Amino acid sequence: MPVAEAAVAAAERAEQSQAEAAADKAAKRHAFEMNKLSKRLHREVGEAITDFNMIEDGDKVMVCMSGGKDSYSLLDILMNLQKRAPIHFEIVAVNLDQKQPGFPEHVLPEYLTKVGVPFRIEEQDTYSVVKRVVPEGKTTCSLCSRLRRGILYRVATELGCTKIALGHHRDDILQTMFMNMFFGSKLKGMPPKLVTDNGEHVVIRPLAYCREKDLARYAEHREFPIIPCNLCGSQEGLQRQQMREMINEWDEKFPGRVDNMFTALANIVPSHMMDKNLYPFTTIKATGAPVKGGDIAFDEDEDESCGDKPAGNGLPGEASISLASLKLRKAD
């Protein structure tokens, strides 16, 4: 082989070898990142279950399956946790086939059979009801949700389930809070655990600590057969979509802000709100003794959070100012 051709062949082999090495490195990096993601999601679900005592020994948990990324992830993680949990609990997956045109009704049964979980497909034509009742152009979410909820509660009773697990995540909880505040004049969120209005069922949200973007990556990695919702999910201009875009923009522009907002949901100070039913504003009186968490602490929080520079605690804020260091002029 001529020297020139040999040199070209050697260069091609070297280039191929480098490409293979780069691909191998990228694959290992991806596997490492996905392993970290999986561990984080399983830890967050486990913490939520423990913090709110969501699942107890002997429970039969009905996992509501919509065919979206969140419900697939919920089922997958709960099945994994079930294998190593210190308690015994059962899982049954339930899907409501609402008879939407073009709904691939074979997808979920095939998947649930493959993973080996007991399941039930409940067929109810709520699609026709929603389309008949809701005027054209109006959002269908509210009515669809109420109909679906009633059917799932009935199924839970028929199956003897003690808990109903829904796939709402951290972003859903924050979006609900802002929707209630902006459009309903209420500081009301989406609790991780609640008793239904009729008092018959306990609803749990094990994904309460999980971020939507993490669940999306996990679902893609696990290659779940996602079923899109073309009844309500594709509607434009929904209030929830507006909240989602707002929160995502904040998360991108101000890292940590969304985390702080979510943490705030579990750090409520009734004495510094305005709900007379939660705090006895009408009967409080001065006692002459310092009050823990009173206005002094509140003012310090303001000092540390109202500016753009990082404060000593890592939150945005101007440099802390001691009142003792200020020279105050006596009033005339």
CSV table of C-alpha atoms in Angstrom, one decimal:
chain,number,residue,atom,x,y,z
A,1,MET,CA,0.0,0.0,0.0
A,2,PRO,CA,1.4,3.4,-1.0
A,3,VAL,CA,2.5,5.6,1.9
A,4,ALA,CA,-0.1,8.2,1.3
A,5,GLU,CA,-3.0,5.7,1.3
A,6,ALA,CA,-1.6,4.0,4.4
A,7,ALA,CA,-1.6,7.4,6.2
A,8,VAL,CA,-5.1,8.2,5.1
A,9,ALA,CA,-6.3,4.8,6.4
A,10,ALA,CA,-4.5,5.3,9.7
A,11,ALA,CA,-6.1,8.7,10.1
A,12,GLU,CA,-9.6,7.3,9.3
A,13,ARG,CA,-9.0,4.5,11.9
A,14,ALA,CA,-7.9,7.0,14.5
A,15,GLU,CA,-10.9,9.2,13.8
A,16,GLN,CA,-13.3,6.3,14.1
A,17,SER,CA,-11.6,5.2,17.3
A,18,GLN,CA,-12.0,8.7,18.7
A,19,ALA,CA,-15.7,8.8,17.7
A,20,GLU,CA,-16.3,5.4,19.3
A,21,ALA,CA,-14.6,6.6,22.5
A,22,ALA,CA,-16.6,9.8,22.5
A,23,ALA,CA,-19.9,7.8,22.0
A,24,ASP,CA,-18.9,5.4,24.8
A,25,LYS,CA,-18.2,8.3,27.1
A,26,ALA,CA,-21.5,10.0,26.3
A,27,ALA,CA,-23.4,6.8,26.9
A,28,LYS,CA,-21.7,6.3,30.3
A,29,ARG,CA,-22.4,9.9,31.2
A,30,HIS,CA,-26.1,9.5,30.2
A,31,ALA,CA,-26.4,6.3,32.2
A,32,PHE,CA,-24.8,8.1,35.2
A,33,GLU,CA,-27.2,11.0,34.9
A,34,MET,CA,-30.3,8.7,34.5
A,35,ASN,CA,-29.2,6.7,37.6
A,36,LYS,CA,-28.9,9.9,39.6
A,37,LEU,CA,-32.3,11.1,38.3
A,38,SER,CA,-34.0,7.8,39.2
A,39,LYS,CA,-32.5,7.8,42.7
A,40,ARG,CA,-33.6,11.4,43.2
A,41,LEU,CA,-37.2,10.7,42.2
A,42,HIS,CA,-37.4,7.5,44.2
A,43,ARG,CA,-36.0,9.4,47.2
A,44,GLU,CA,-38.5,12.3,46.8
A,45,VAL,CA,-41.4,9.9,46.5
A,46,GLY,CA,-40.3,8.0,49.6
A,47,GLU,CA,-39.9,11.3,51.5
A,48,ALA,CA,-43.4,12.5,50.6
A,49,ILE,CA,-44.9,9.1,51.6
A,50,THR,CA,-43.1,9.3,54.9
A,51,ASP,CA,-43.7,13.0,55.6
A,52,PHE,CA,-47.5,12.7,55.1
A,53,ASN,CA,-48.0,9.0,56.1
A,54,MET,CA,-49.5,8.3,52.7
A,55,ILE,CA,-49.2,4.6,52.6
A,56,GLU,CA,-49.6,2.3,55.6
A,57,ASP,CA,-49.2,-1.4,56.2
A,58,GLY,CA,-52.0,-3.4,54.6
A,59,ASP,CA,-53.1,-0.6,52.3
A,60,LYS,CA,-54.5,-1.3,48.8
A,61,VAL,CA,-53.4,1.6,46.6
A,62,MET,CA,-55.3,2.4,43.4
A,63,VAL,CA,-53.0,4.2,41.0
A,64,CYS,CA,-54.9,6.3,38.6
A,65,MET,CA,-53.5,5.9,35.1
A,66,SER,CA,-54.1,8.5,32.4
A,67,GLY,CA,-51.5,7.4,30.0
A,68,GLY,CA,-49.4,10.5,30.6
A,69,LYS,CA,-45.8,10.7,31.8
A,70,ASP,CA,-46.8,11.5,35.4
A,71,SER,CA,-49.0,8.5,36.0
A,72,TYR,CA,-46.6,6.1,34.3
A,73,SER,CA,-43.8,7.5,36.5
A,74,LEU,CA,-45.9,7.2,39.6
A,75,LEU,CA,-46.8,3.6,38.9
A,76,ASP,CA,-43.2,2.7,38.0
A,77,ILE,CA,-41.7,4.3,41.2
A,78,LEU,CA,-44.4,2.9,43.5
A,79,MET,CA,-43.8,-0.6,42.1
A,80,ASN,CA,-40.1,-0.3,42.7
A,81,LEU,CA,-40.6,1.0,46.3
A,82,GLN,CA,-43.1,-1.7,47.0
A,83,LYS,CA,-40.4,-4.3,46.5
A,84,ARG,CA,-38.1,-2.9,49.2
A,85,ALA,CA,-40.6,-1.2,51.5
A,86,PRO,CA,-40.6,-2.3,55.2
A,87,ILE,CA,-44.4,-2.6,55.0
A,88,HIS,CA,-46.8,-4.6,52.8
A,89,PHE,CA,-49.2,-2.9,50.5
A,90,GLU,CA,-50.9,-3.8,47.3
A,91,ILE,CA,-51.1,-1.8,44.0
A,92,VAL,CA,-53.8,-1.9,41.4
A,93,ALA,CA,-53.7,0.3,38.3
A,94,VAL,CA,-57.0,1.8,37.0
A,95,ASN,CA,-57.6,3.6,33.8
A,96,LEU,CA,-60.8,5.4,32.8
A,97,ASP,CA,-61.4,4.9,29.1
A,98,GLN,CA,-63.5,8.0,28.4
A,99,LYS,CA,-64.2,7.0,24.8
A,100,GLN,CA,-62.4,9.8,23.1
A,101,PRO,CA,-62.2,9.4,19.4
A,102,GLY,CA,-59.0,7.8,18.3
A,103,PHE,CA,-58.0,6.8,21.9
A,104,PRO,CA,-55.5,3.8,21.6
A,105,GLU,CA,-57.3,1.6,24.0
A,106,HIS,CA,-54.8,-1.3,23.5
A,107,VAL,CA,-51.8,0.7,24.8
A,108,LEU,CA,-52.4,0.6,28.6
A,109,PRO,CA,-53.7,-2.9,28.9
A,110,GLU,CA,-50.6,-4.2,27.0
A,111,TYR,CA,-48.2,-2.2,29.1
A,112,LEU,CA,-49.8,-3.1,32.4
A,113,THR,CA,-49.9,-6.7,31.5
A,114,LYS,CA,-46.2,-6.5,30.6
A,115,VAL,CA,-45.1,-5.0,33.9
A,116,GLY,CA,-47.3,-7.5,35.8
A,117,VAL,CA,-49.5,-5.2,37.8
A,118,PRO,CA,-53.2,-5.9,38.5
A,119,PHE,CA,-55.3,-3.5,36.6
A,120,ARG,CA,-58.8,-2.5,35.6
A,121,ILE,CA,-59.9,-0.5,32.6
A,122,GLU,CA,-63.2,1.3,33.3
A,123,GLU,CA,-65.1,2.3,30.2
A,124,GLN,CA,-67.4,5.3,30.5
A,125,ASP,CA,-68.4,7.6,27.7
A,126,THR,CA,-67.7,10.9,29.5
A,127,TYR,CA,-66.4,12.4,26.2
A,128,SER,CA,-69.9,12.7,24.7
A,129,VAL,CA,-71.2,14.2,27.9
A,130,VAL,CA,-68.6,16.8,28.0
A,131,LYS,CA,-68.9,17.7,24.4
A,132,ARG,CA,-72.7,17.9,24.7
A,133,VAL,CA,-72.8,20.1,27.8
A,134,VAL,CA,-69.8,22.4,27.4
A,135,PRO,CA,-70.3,25.1,24.7
A,136,GLU,CA,-67.9,25.1,21.8
A,137,GLY,CA,-64.7,27.0,22.5
A,138,LYS,CA,-65.1,26.7,26.3
A,139,THR,CA,-62.6,24.7,28.3
A,140,THR,CA,-63.7,21.2,29.2
A,141,CYS,CA,-61.3,20.5,32.1
A,142,SER,CA,-63.6,21.3,35.1
A,143,LEU,CA,-66.5,19.1,34.0
A,144,CYS,CA,-64.3,16.3,32.7
A,145,SER,CA,-62.4,16.3,36.0
A,146,ARG,CA,-65.6,16.1,38.1
A,147,LEU,CA,-67.0,13.2,36.0
A,148,ARG,CA,-63.7,11.3,36.1
A,149,ARG,CA,-63.3,11.8,39.8
A,150,GLY,CA,-66.8,10.5,40.6
A,151,ILE,CA,-66.2,7.4,38.5
A,152,LEU,CA,-62.8,6.7,40.0
A,153,TYR,CA,-64.1,7.0,43.6
A,154,ARG,CA,-66.8,4.4,42.7
A,155,VAL,CA,-64.2,2.1,41.3
A,156,ALA,CA,-62.0,2.5,44.4
A,157,THR,CA,-64.9,1.3,46.5
A,158,GLU,CA,-65.7,-1.6,44.3
A,159,LEU,CA,-62.0,-2.7,44.4
A,160,GLY,CA,-61.7,-2.3,48.1
A,161,CYS,CA,-58.9,0.3,47.8
A,162,THR,CA,-57.9,2.2,50.9
A,163,LYS,CA,-55.9,4.9,49.1
A,164,ILE,CA,-56.2,6.6,45.7
A,165,ALA,CA,-52.9,7.8,44.2
A,166,LEU,CA,-52.8,10.6,41.7
A,167,GLY,CA,-49.9,11.7,39.6
A,168,HIS,CA,-49.8,15.4,40.5
A,169,HIS,CA,-46.3,16.8,41.0
A,170,ARG,CA,-44.7,19.9,42.5
A,171,ASP,CA,-45.4,22.1,39.5
A,172,ASP,CA,-49.1,21.1,39.6
A,173,ILE,CA,-49.3,22.1,43.2
A,174,LEU,CA,-47.7,25.5,42.6
A,175,GLN,CA,-49.9,26.1,39.5
A,176,THR,CA,-53.0,25.3,41.5
A,177,MET,CA,-52.0,27.8,44.3
A,178,PHE,CA,-51.5,30.6,41.8
A,179,MET,CA,-54.7,29.8,39.9
A,180,ASN,CA,-56.7,30.0,43.2
A,181,MET,CA,-55.0,33.2,44.1
A,182,PHE,CA,-55.3,35.0,40.8
A,183,PHE,CA,-58.7,33.7,39.7
A,184,GLY,CA,-60.4,32.5,42.9
A,185,SER,CA,-59.1,35.0,45.5
A,186,LYS,CA,-58.0,32.2,47.8
A,187,LEU,CA,-54.6,31.1,49.2
A,188,LYS,CA,-55.4,27.4,48.5
A,189,GLY,CA,-53.2,24.8,47.0
A,190,MET,CA,-53.3,21.1,46.2
A,191,PRO,CA,-52.6,19.1,49.4
A,192,PRO,CA,-50.4,16.0,49.2
A,193,LYS,CA,-53.1,14.0,51.2
A,194,LEU,CA,-56.8,14.6,51.7
A,195,VAL,CA,-60.1,13.0,52.5
A,196,THR,CA,-62.7,13.2,49.8
A,197,ASP,CA,-65.8,15.3,50.2
A,198,ASN,CA,-67.9,12.3,51.0
A,199,GLY,CA,-65.5,11.1,53.6
A,200,GLU,CA,-65.1,7.7,52.0
A,201,HIS,CA,-61.6,7.9,50.4
A,202,VAL,CA,-58.1,9.1,51.1
A,203,VAL,CA,-56.4,10.7,48.1
A,204,ILE,CA,-52.6,10.8,48.0
A,205,ARG,CA,-50.1,12.5,45.7
A,206,PRO,CA,-46.7,10.7,46.1
A,207,LEU,CA,-45.1,12.9,43.4
A,208,ALA,CA,-45.7,16.0,45.5
A,209,TYR,CA,-41.9,16.7,45.8
A,210,CYS,CA,-41.0,15.8,42.2
A,211,ARG,CA,-40.4,18.4,39.5
A,212,GLU,CA,-42.2,18.1,36.2
A,213,LYS,CA,-39.0,18.4,34.1
A,214,ASP,CA,-37.5,15.5,36.1
A,215,LEU,CA,-40.6,13.3,35.5
A,216,ALA,CA,-40.4,14.2,31.7
A,217,ARG,CA,-36.8,13.1,31.5
A,218,TYR,CA,-37.5,9.9,33.5
A,219,ALA,CA,-40.5,9.0,31.3
A,220,GLU,CA,-38.4,9.5,28.2
A,221,HIS,CA,-35.6,7.4,29.6
A,222,ARG,CA,-38.0,4.6,30.6
A,223,GLU,CA,-39.7,4.8,27.2
A,224,PHE,CA,-43.3,4.8,28.5
A,225,PRO,CA,-45.9,4.5,25.8
A,226,ILE,CA,-47.4,8.0,26.3
A,227,ILE,CA,-51.0,8.6,25.3
A,228,PRO,CA,-51.8,12.3,24.6
A,229,CYS,CA,-55.0,13.9,25.9
A,230,ASN,CA,-56.8,15.4,22.9
A,231,LEU,CA,-59.9,16.2,24.8
A,232,CYS,CA,-58.5,19.0,27.1
A,233,GLY,CA,-54.7,19.0,27.0
A,234,SER,CA,-54.6,20.5,23.5
A,235,GLN,CA,-56.9,23.5,24.3
A,236,GLU,CA,-55.3,26.9,24.0
A,237,GLY,CA,-55.3,29.7,26.5
A,238,LEU,CA,-56.0,27.6,29.6
A,239,GLN,CA,-55.4,29.3,32.9
A,240,ARG,CA,-53.2,26.4,34.1
A,241,GLN,CA,-51.1,26.8,31.0
A,242,GLN,CA,-50.6,30.5,31.8
A,243,MET,CA,-49.5,29.5,35.3
A,244,ARG,CA,-47.1,26.9,34.0
A,245,GLU,CA,-45.5,29.4,31.6
A,246,MET,CA,-45.1,32.0,34.4
A,247,ILE,CA,-43.5,29.5,36.8
A,248,ASN,CA,-41.2,28.1,34.1
A,249,GLU,CA,-40.1,31.6,33.2
A,250,TRP,CA,-39.3,32.4,36.9
A,251,ASP,CA,-37.4,29.1,37.2
A,252,GLU,CA,-35.3,30.0,34.2
A,253,LYS,CA,-34.6,33.7,35.1
A,254,PHE,CA,-34.3,33.3,38.9
A,255,PRO,CA,-32.9,30.0,39.9
A,256,GLY,CA,-34.1,28.9,43.4
A,257,ARG,CA,-37.3,31.1,43.3
A,258,VAL,CA,-39.6,28.2,42.5
A,259,ASP,CA,-38.0,26.0,45.2
A,260,ASN,CA,-38.5,28.8,47.8
A,261,MET,CA,-42.2,29.2,46.7
A,262,PHE,CA,-42.8,25.5,47.2
A,263,THR,CA,-41.0,25.4,50.5
A,264,ALA,CA,-43.2,28.3,51.6
A,265,LEU,CA,-46.3,26.2,51.3
A,266,ALA,CA,-45.1,24.3,54.3
A,267,ASN,CA,-43.9,27.3,56.3
A,268,ILE,CA,-47.1,29.3,56.8
A,269,VAL,CA,-47.3,32.0,59.6
A,270,PRO,CA,-51.0,32.6,60.2
A,271,SER,CA,-50.3,35.6,62.5
A,272,HIS,CA,-48.8,37.4,59.5
A,273,MET,CA,-51.6,36.7,57.0
A,274,MET,CA,-55.2,38.1,57.1
A,275,ASP,CA,-57.5,35.2,57.7
A,276,LYS,CA,-59.5,35.9,60.8
A,277,ASN,CA,-60.6,32.2,60.9
A,278,LEU,CA,-57.0,31.0,61.3
A,279,TYR,CA,-55.7,33.6,63.8
A,280,PRO,CA,-57.6,35.5,66.5
A,281,PHE,CA,-56.8,39.1,65.3
A,282,THR,CA,-59.9,40.5,67.0
A,283,THR,CA,-58.9,39.3,70.5
A,284,ILE,CA,-55.1,39.7,70.6
A,285,LYS,CA,-53.8,42.3,73.1
A,286,ALA,CA,-50.4,43.6,74.2
A,287,THR,CA,-48.9,41.5,77.0
A,288,GLY,CA,-45.7,43.4,77.6
A,289,ALA,CA,-43.7,40.3,76.8
A,290,PRO,CA,-41.7,39.7,73.6
A,291,VAL,CA,-43.5,37.7,71.0
A,292,LYS,CA,-41.6,35.0,69.1
A,293,GLY,CA,-41.9,35.5,65.4
A,294,GLY,CA,-43.4,39.0,65.8
A,295,ASP,CA,-42.8,42.1,63.8
A,296,ILE,CA,-39.0,42.2,64.7
A,297,ALA,CA,-38.4,38.9,63.0
A,298,PHE,CA,-40.7,39.9,60.1
A,299,ASP,CA,-38.7,43.1,59.5
A,300,GLU,CA,-35.5,41.2,59.4
A,301,ASP,CA,-37.0,38.9,56.8
A,302,GLU,CA,-37.9,42.0,54.7
A,303,ASP,CA,-34.4,43.4,55.0
A,304,GLU,CA,-32.9,40.2,53.7
A,305,SER,CA,-35.3,39.6,50.8
A,306,CYS,CA,-36.2,42.9,49.2
A,307,GLY,CA,-33.0,43.6,47.2
A,308,ASP,CA,-31.1,42.1,44.4
A,309,LYS,CA,-27.8,41.2,46.1
A,310,PRO,CA,-27.4,37.9,47.9
A,311,ALA,CA,-27.8,38.1,51.6
A,312,GLY,CA,-25.8,36.0,54.1
A,313,ASN,CA,-28.4,33.2,54.0
A,314,GLY,CA,-28.1,32.8,50.3
A,315,LEU,CA,-31.4,34.6,49.6
A,316,PRO,CA,-31.6,37.7,47.5
A,317,GLY,CA,-31.4,40.8,49.6
A,318,GLU,CA,-29.4,43.9,50.6
A,319,ALA,CA,-26.7,43.7,53.2
A,320,SER,CA,-28.1,43.3,56.6
A,321,ILE,CA,-28.4,46.5,58.6
A,322,SER,CA,-28.3,46.6,62.4
A,323,LEU,CA,-30.8,49.1,63.9
A,324,ALA,CA,-28.2,49.7,66.7
A,325,SER,CA,-25.7,51.0,64.1
A,326,LEU,CA,-28.1,53.7,62.8
A,327,LYS,CA,-28.0,57.2,64.3
A,328,LEU,CA,-31.6,58.3,64.8
A,329,ARG,CA,-32.5,61.9,65.4
A,330,LYS,CA,-34.8,62.5,68.4
A,331,ALA,CA,-38.3,63.7,67.5
A,332,ASP,CA,-38.9,67.4,68.1
